[in-house]
Amino acid sequence: MDFNLKKLTSDAGVFFTRAVQFTEEKLGSAEKTELDAHLENLIARADCTKNWTEKIFRQTEVLLQPNPSARIEEFFYEKLDKKIPSRTTNGELLGQYMLDAAKDFGPGTPYGSTLITVGEYQSRLGGAEREFLQTSAINFLTPLRNFLEGDWRTISKERRLLENRRLDLDICKARVKKAKQAEAKAAAEQELRVAQTEFDRQAEVTRLLLEGISSTHVNHLRCLHEFVEAQATYYAQCHQYMQELQKELSRYPNSFASNANPSTSATCPSPVSSATLPGVSPPCLASSSTPGIAQEPSGPLKIPDVQQPSTGHRKAKVLYDYDAHDTSELSLLADELITVYTVPGMDPDWLVGERGNQKGKVPVTYLELLS
């Protein structure tokens, strides 16, 4: 008990003298031993590495797991050294919902069968995402975490010890200057030599650890390459799955058109001459009550009379560019000439347009019919 008390008293005394030395240095009333330039550069480089590694690590965590509650849960599992439970990705969950919905709607219906196809591909996308998350966590996040929680803690501990050794050295230097008697000065000089030796030894240990930051950069560079490779693989898989899904859906490009509600079909205004609308964008193809669709230009616009096209073939000049919405329509370029005609029972706001071997529906409002 006496030994522990003495040690506690001694440690308290050392702490007090260091605190006094540190305060006097800040106030400019005491000299401070400066580290050599090489060691200072290593310390600055280490601090920069730690700060940016921490930011990259935190933001990568957000990228891989946007849900903050899930991140907190994973943090506690890691601290308790327990295996993190497997989670269903959003893509897998969406795919399962679609498959379940198809059962209720009827897998034999067009909507139900399409839900099954899309749901299966959503599940595949979710599986690709799960693999990407696991690979990135192992190959990129784990090395960054190991540096922050392992190597950096060791470096910080040795740097604190170096700072204490420096304070002890400067305290001894101050004692030598204050010593008046030869015996006291000799004892102070002996303490100074011991403090200088300990400081030099600790400076060398700290320098070796800080020089190891270069190896850390090399390791993190390799991990960064693996992270990018995992991203490239993931996005390539997603692209492949989406291309395959598009091919599956393109087998029935107009399956939804035959079941569409006539009351929801788009209505077009009368054709507008380009001569009367300089600089005005083409008119809308949807009802003005449809949200999110550009409306017909307002103002006193001159609308020429509509001539109902005959069933015969005629030439027409395209007034505005038009992008086909599906394979049943024909894309148009402004100022080109195409052949148009109508068929019995066709919506009067649409014509059949031909350009070489291409054929499809075109909106009347985008055309100027020629005689």
C-alpha positions as CSV (number, residue, x, y, z in Angstrom):
1,M,0.0,0.0,0.0
2,D,2.9,2.4,0.9
3,F,4.6,1.6,-2.4
4,N,1.4,2.4,-4.4
5,L,0.9,5.6,-2.5
6,K,4.5,6.7,-3.1
7,K,4.2,5.9,-6.8
8,L,0.9,7.8,-7.0
9,T,2.6,10.8,-5.3
10,S,5.6,10.6,-7.6
11,D,3.4,10.4,-10.7
12,A,1.3,13.4,-9.5
13,G,4.5,15.4,-9.0
14,V,5.8,14.5,-12.5
15,F,2.4,15.4,-14.0
16,F,2.4,18.8,-12.2
17,T,5.9,19.7,-13.3
18,R,5.1,18.8,-16.9
19,A,1.9,20.9,-16.7
20,V,3.9,23.8,-15.5
21,Q,6.5,23.4,-18.2
22,F,3.8,23.1,-20.9
23,T,2.0,26.2,-19.6
24,E,5.2,28.3,-19.4
25,E,6.0,27.3,-23.0
26,K,2.6,28.4,-24.2
27,L,3.1,31.7,-22.4
28,G,6.6,32.1,-23.9
29,S,8.4,32.2,-20.6
30,A,10.1,28.8,-21.0
31,E,12.3,27.4,-23.8
32,K,11.0,24.5,-25.9
33,T,13.1,21.8,-27.6
34,E,12.0,21.6,-31.2
35,L,11.8,18.4,-33.1
36,D,14.0,18.0,-36.2
37,A,12.4,19.0,-39.5
38,H,12.3,15.4,-40.8
39,L,10.3,14.2,-37.8
40,E,8.0,17.2,-38.0
41,N,7.3,16.4,-41.7
42,L,6.5,12.8,-40.8
43,I,4.1,13.9,-38.1
44,A,2.3,16.3,-40.4
45,R,2.1,13.6,-43.1
46,A,0.7,11.1,-40.5
47,D,-1.9,13.6,-39.3
48,C,-3.0,14.2,-42.9
49,T,-3.2,10.4,-43.6
50,K,-5.3,9.9,-40.4
51,N,-7.8,12.7,-41.1
52,W,-8.5,11.7,-44.8
53,T,-8.6,8.0,-44.0
54,E,-11.2,8.7,-41.4
55,K,-13.3,10.8,-43.8
56,I,-13.0,8.3,-46.6
57,F,-13.9,5.4,-44.2
58,R,-17.0,7.2,-42.9
59,Q,-18.3,8.2,-46.3
60,T,-17.7,4.7,-47.7
61,E,-19.8,3.4,-44.8
62,V,-22.6,5.8,-45.8
63,L,-22.3,4.7,-49.4
64,L,-22.5,1.0,-48.7
65,Q,-25.1,1.4,-45.9
66,P,-27.2,4.6,-46.2
67,N,-29.4,3.6,-43.2
68,P,-27.8,5.2,-40.1
69,S,-29.7,2.8,-37.7
70,A,-28.3,-0.2,-39.6
71,R,-24.8,1.3,-39.3
72,I,-25.2,1.8,-35.6
73,E,-26.4,-1.8,-35.2
74,E,-23.4,-3.1,-37.2
75,F,-21.1,-1.0,-35.0
76,F,-22.3,-2.6,-31.8
77,Y,-22.1,-6.1,-33.4
78,E,-18.5,-5.4,-34.3
79,K,-17.7,-4.1,-30.8
80,L,-19.3,-7.2,-29.2
81,D,-17.3,-9.4,-31.6
82,K,-20.5,-11.0,-32.9
83,K,-21.4,-11.9,-36.5
84,I,-23.5,-9.2,-38.2
85,P,-26.9,-10.8,-39.3
86,S,-27.5,-11.0,-43.0
87,R,-29.9,-8.4,-44.3
88,T,-32.2,-8.6,-47.3
89,T,-31.2,-5.9,-49.9
90,N,-33.8,-3.5,-51.2
91,G,-33.6,-5.1,-54.6
92,E,-34.3,-8.5,-53.2
93,L,-37.2,-7.2,-51.1
94,L,-38.7,-5.5,-54.1
95,G,-38.3,-8.6,-56.2
96,Q,-40.1,-10.7,-53.6
97,Y,-43.0,-8.2,-53.4
98,M,-43.4,-8.3,-57.2
99,L,-43.4,-12.1,-57.2
100,D,-46.0,-12.2,-54.4
101,A,-48.1,-9.6,-56.2
102,A,-48.0,-11.7,-59.4
103,K,-49.5,-14.6,-57.5
104,D,-52.5,-12.5,-56.5
105,F,-53.0,-10.9,-59.9
106,G,-52.6,-14.2,-61.7
107,P,-49.3,-15.3,-63.2
108,G,-51.1,-16.0,-66.5
109,T,-52.2,-12.3,-67.0
110,P,-49.9,-9.9,-68.9
111,Y,-49.4,-7.8,-65.8
112,G,-48.8,-10.9,-63.5
113,S,-46.3,-12.5,-65.9
114,T,-44.4,-9.3,-66.4
115,L,-44.3,-8.8,-62.6
116,I,-42.7,-12.3,-62.3
117,T,-40.1,-11.5,-64.9
118,V,-39.2,-8.1,-63.4
119,G,-39.3,-9.4,-59.9
120,E,-36.8,-12.2,-60.8
121,Y,-34.4,-9.6,-62.2
122,Q,-34.8,-7.3,-59.2
123,S,-33.8,-10.2,-57.0
124,R,-30.7,-10.8,-59.2
125,L,-29.8,-7.1,-58.9
126,G,-30.3,-7.4,-55.1
127,G,-28.0,-10.4,-55.0
128,A,-25.3,-8.5,-57.0
129,E,-25.6,-5.6,-54.6
130,R,-25.2,-8.0,-51.6
131,E,-22.0,-9.5,-53.1
132,F,-20.7,-6.0,-53.8
133,L,-21.3,-4.8,-50.2
134,Q,-19.6,-7.9,-48.8
135,T,-16.6,-7.6,-51.0
136,S,-16.1,-3.9,-50.4
137,A,-16.4,-4.3,-46.6
138,I,-13.7,-7.0,-46.6
139,N,-11.3,-5.6,-49.2
140,F,-11.7,-1.8,-48.5
141,L,-13.4,-0.9,-45.2
142,T,-11.6,-3.5,-43.0
143,P,-8.1,-2.3,-43.9
144,L,-9.0,1.3,-43.3
145,R,-10.6,0.4,-40.0
146,N,-7.6,-1.6,-39.0
147,F,-5.3,1.4,-39.6
148,L,-7.5,3.7,-37.6
149,E,-8.1,1.4,-34.7
150,G,-4.7,-0.3,-34.7
151,D,-1.7,1.4,-36.3
152,W,-2.9,4.9,-35.6
153,R,-3.5,4.2,-31.9
154,T,0.0,2.9,-31.6
155,I,1.4,6.0,-33.3
156,S,-0.7,8.3,-31.1
157,K,0.5,6.5,-28.0
158,E,4.2,6.8,-28.9
159,R,3.7,10.5,-29.9
160,R,2.2,11.3,-26.5
161,L,5.2,9.5,-24.9
162,L,7.6,11.5,-27.0
163,E,5.9,14.7,-25.9
164,N,6.3,13.7,-22.3
165,R,10.0,12.9,-22.9
166,R,10.4,16.3,-24.5
167,L,8.8,18.1,-21.5
168,D,11.0,16.1,-19.1
169,L,14.1,17.2,-21.2
170,D,13.2,20.8,-21.1
171,I,12.5,20.6,-17.3
172,C,16.0,19.3,-16.8
173,K,17.5,22.0,-19.0
174,A,15.7,24.6,-16.9
175,R,17.0,23.0,-13.7
176,V,20.6,23.1,-15.0
177,K,20.2,26.8,-15.7
178,K,18.8,27.5,-12.3
179,A,21.3,25.4,-10.3
180,K,23.8,27.7,-8.5
181,Q,25.8,25.2,-6.4
182,A,28.2,22.9,-8.0
183,E,26.7,19.8,-6.4
184,A,23.2,20.7,-7.5
185,K,24.4,21.6,-10.9
186,A,26.2,18.2,-11.3
187,A,23.0,16.4,-10.2
188,A,20.9,18.4,-12.7
189,E,23.3,17.7,-15.5
190,Q,23.2,14.0,-14.8
191,E,19.4,14.1,-14.9
192,L,19.7,16.1,-18.2
193,R,21.9,13.4,-19.8
194,V,19.4,10.7,-18.8
195,A,16.4,12.8,-20.1
196,Q,18.3,13.4,-23.4
197,T,19.0,9.7,-23.8
198,E,15.3,8.8,-23.2
199,F,14.1,11.6,-25.5
200,D,16.4,10.5,-28.3
201,R,15.4,6.8,-28.0
202,Q,11.7,7.7,-28.0
203,A,12.2,10.1,-31.0
204,E,13.7,7.2,-32.9
205,V,10.9,4.8,-32.1
206,T,8.3,7.4,-33.1
207,R,10.2,8.1,-36.3
208,L,10.2,4.5,-37.3
209,L,6.5,4.2,-36.8
210,L,5.8,7.4,-38.7
211,E,7.9,6.2,-41.6
212,G,5.6,3.2,-41.8
213,I,2.9,5.5,-43.1
214,S,4.4,4.9,-46.5
215,S,3.6,1.2,-46.3
216,T,0.1,2.2,-45.2
217,H,-0.3,4.2,-48.3
218,V,0.8,1.3,-50.5
219,N,-1.6,-1.0,-48.7
220,H,-4.5,1.4,-49.0
221,L,-3.7,1.9,-52.7
222,R,-4.0,-1.8,-53.3
223,C,-7.3,-1.8,-51.4
224,L,-8.6,1.1,-53.5
225,H,-7.9,-0.8,-56.7
226,E,-9.9,-3.8,-55.3
227,F,-12.7,-1.5,-54.3
228,V,-12.9,0.0,-57.8
229,E,-12.8,-3.5,-59.3
230,A,-15.7,-4.6,-57.1
231,Q,-17.7,-1.5,-58.2
232,A,-16.9,-2.2,-61.9
233,T,-18.0,-5.8,-61.5
234,Y,-21.2,-4.8,-59.7
235,Y,-22.2,-2.2,-62.2
236,A,-21.4,-4.5,-65.1
237,Q,-23.6,-7.2,-63.7
238,C,-26.4,-4.6,-63.2
239,H,-26.0,-3.5,-66.8
240,Q,-26.1,-7.0,-68.1
241,Y,-29.2,-7.8,-66.0
242,M,-31.0,-4.7,-67.2
243,Q,-30.2,-5.5,-70.9
244,E,-31.5,-9.0,-70.5
245,L,-34.7,-7.6,-68.8
246,Q,-35.3,-5.2,-71.6
247,K,-35.0,-8.0,-74.1
248,E,-37.5,-10.0,-72.2
249,L,-40.0,-7.1,-72.1
250,S,-39.5,-6.1,-75.7
251,R,-41.0,-9.4,-76.8
252,Y,-44.4,-7.8,-76.1
253,P,-43.9,-4.2,-76.8
254,N,-47.6,-3.3,-77.3
255,S,-49.1,-5.6,-74.8
256,F,-50.2,-2.7,-72.6
257,A,-51.7,-0.7,-75.5
258,S,-54.6,-3.1,-76.1
259,N,-55.6,-3.0,-72.5
260,A,-55.3,0.7,-72.0
261,N,-58.3,2.6,-70.9
262,P,-59.5,4.8,-73.8
263,S,-60.3,7.6,-71.3
264,T,-56.7,7.9,-70.4
265,S,-55.3,8.2,-73.9
266,A,-53.5,11.4,-74.9
267,T,-55.3,14.0,-76.9
268,C,-53.6,16.3,-79.3
269,P,-54.5,19.9,-80.3
270,S,-54.8,21.0,-83.9
271,P,-51.6,21.2,-86.0
272,V,-49.7,24.4,-85.5
273,S,-47.8,26.1,-88.4
274,S,-44.2,26.7,-87.7
275,A,-44.5,30.0,-89.5
276,T,-46.9,31.4,-86.8
277,L,-44.8,30.1,-83.9
278,P,-41.2,31.3,-84.2
279,G,-39.1,30.0,-81.3
280,V,-42.0,28.1,-79.7
281,S,-41.5,24.5,-78.6
282,P,-43.8,21.9,-80.1
283,P,-47.3,21.5,-78.7
284,C,-48.1,18.8,-76.1
285,L,-49.2,15.3,-76.8
286,A,-51.1,14.9,-73.6
287,S,-54.2,16.4,-72.0
288,S,-53.6,19.7,-70.1
289,S,-54.9,18.0,-67.0
290,T,-52.0,15.5,-67.0
291,P,-49.4,16.5,-64.3
292,G,-45.8,16.7,-65.2
293,I,-46.4,17.1,-69.0
294,A,-45.6,20.3,-70.9
295,Q,-48.7,22.3,-71.7
296,E,-49.8,23.9,-75.0
297,P,-48.3,27.4,-75.4
298,S,-50.7,30.1,-74.1
299,G,-51.4,33.4,-75.8
300,P,-53.1,34.5,-79.0
301,L,-51.6,31.9,-81.3
302,K,-53.0,31.5,-84.8
303,I,-54.2,27.9,-85.3
304,P,-54.9,27.0,-89.0
305,D,-57.9,24.9,-89.8
306,V,-57.3,21.1,-89.7
307,Q,-57.8,19.2,-92.8
308,Q,-58.8,15.7,-92.2
309,P,-56.2,13.5,-94.0
310,S,-57.6,11.1,-96.6
311,T,-56.8,7.4,-96.7
312,G,-54.4,8.0,-99.6
313,H,-50.7,8.6,-99.4
314,R,-49.6,12.2,-99.0
315,K,-46.4,14.0,-98.3
316,A,-45.9,15.9,-95.0
317,K,-43.2,18.2,-93.6
318,V,-42.1,17.6,-90.0
319,L,-42.4,20.8,-87.9
320,Y,-40.6,19.6,-84.8
321,D,-38.4,16.8,-83.6
322,Y,-40.3,13.9,-82.0
323,D,-38.9,10.9,-80.1
324,A,-41.0,7.7,-80.4
325,H,-42.3,6.4,-77.1
326,D,-42.4,2.8,-78.2
327,T,-41.8,0.6,-81.2
328,S,-45.2,1.3,-82.7
329,E,-44.2,5.0,-83.3
330,L,-41.8,6.6,-85.7
331,S,-39.2,9.2,-84.5
332,L,-39.2,12.5,-86.5
333,L,-36.6,15.1,-87.3
334,A,-37.7,18.7,-88.0
335,D,-37.9,19.8,-91.7
336,E,-37.7,16.3,-93.1
337,L,-40.3,15.0,-95.5
338,I,-42.2,11.8,-94.9
339,T,-45.1,9.9,-96.5
340,V,-48.3,9.7,-94.4
341,Y,-51.6,8.0,-94.6
342,T,-54.5,6.9,-92.4
343,V,-56.2,3.6,-91.8
344,P,-59.8,2.9,-90.9
345,G,-60.6,3.1,-87.2
346,M,-57.3,5.0,-86.5
347,D,-57.3,7.8,-84.0
348,P,-57.7,11.1,-86.0
349,D,-54.9,12.7,-84.0
350,W,-52.4,10.2,-85.5
351,L,-51.2,9.1,-88.9
352,V,-49.1,6.3,-90.2
353,G,-45.7,7.7,-91.3
354,E,-43.2,6.1,-93.7
355,R,-39.6,7.0,-94.2
356,G,-37.9,4.5,-96.5
357,N,-38.2,1.1,-94.9
358,Q,-39.3,2.6,-91.5
359,K,-42.9,2.9,-90.6
360,G,-44.8,3.9,-87.5
361,K,-47.4,6.1,-85.9
362,V,-46.8,9.9,-85.9
363,P,-48.8,12.8,-84.3
364,V,-50.6,15.1,-86.6
365,T,-49.7,18.2,-84.6
366,Y,-46.0,17.7,-85.6
367,L,-46.8,17.7,-89.3
368,E,-47.6,20.2,-92.1
369,L,-49.6,18.2,-94.7
370,L,-48.6,19.1,-98.2
371,S,-51.0,19.1,-101.2
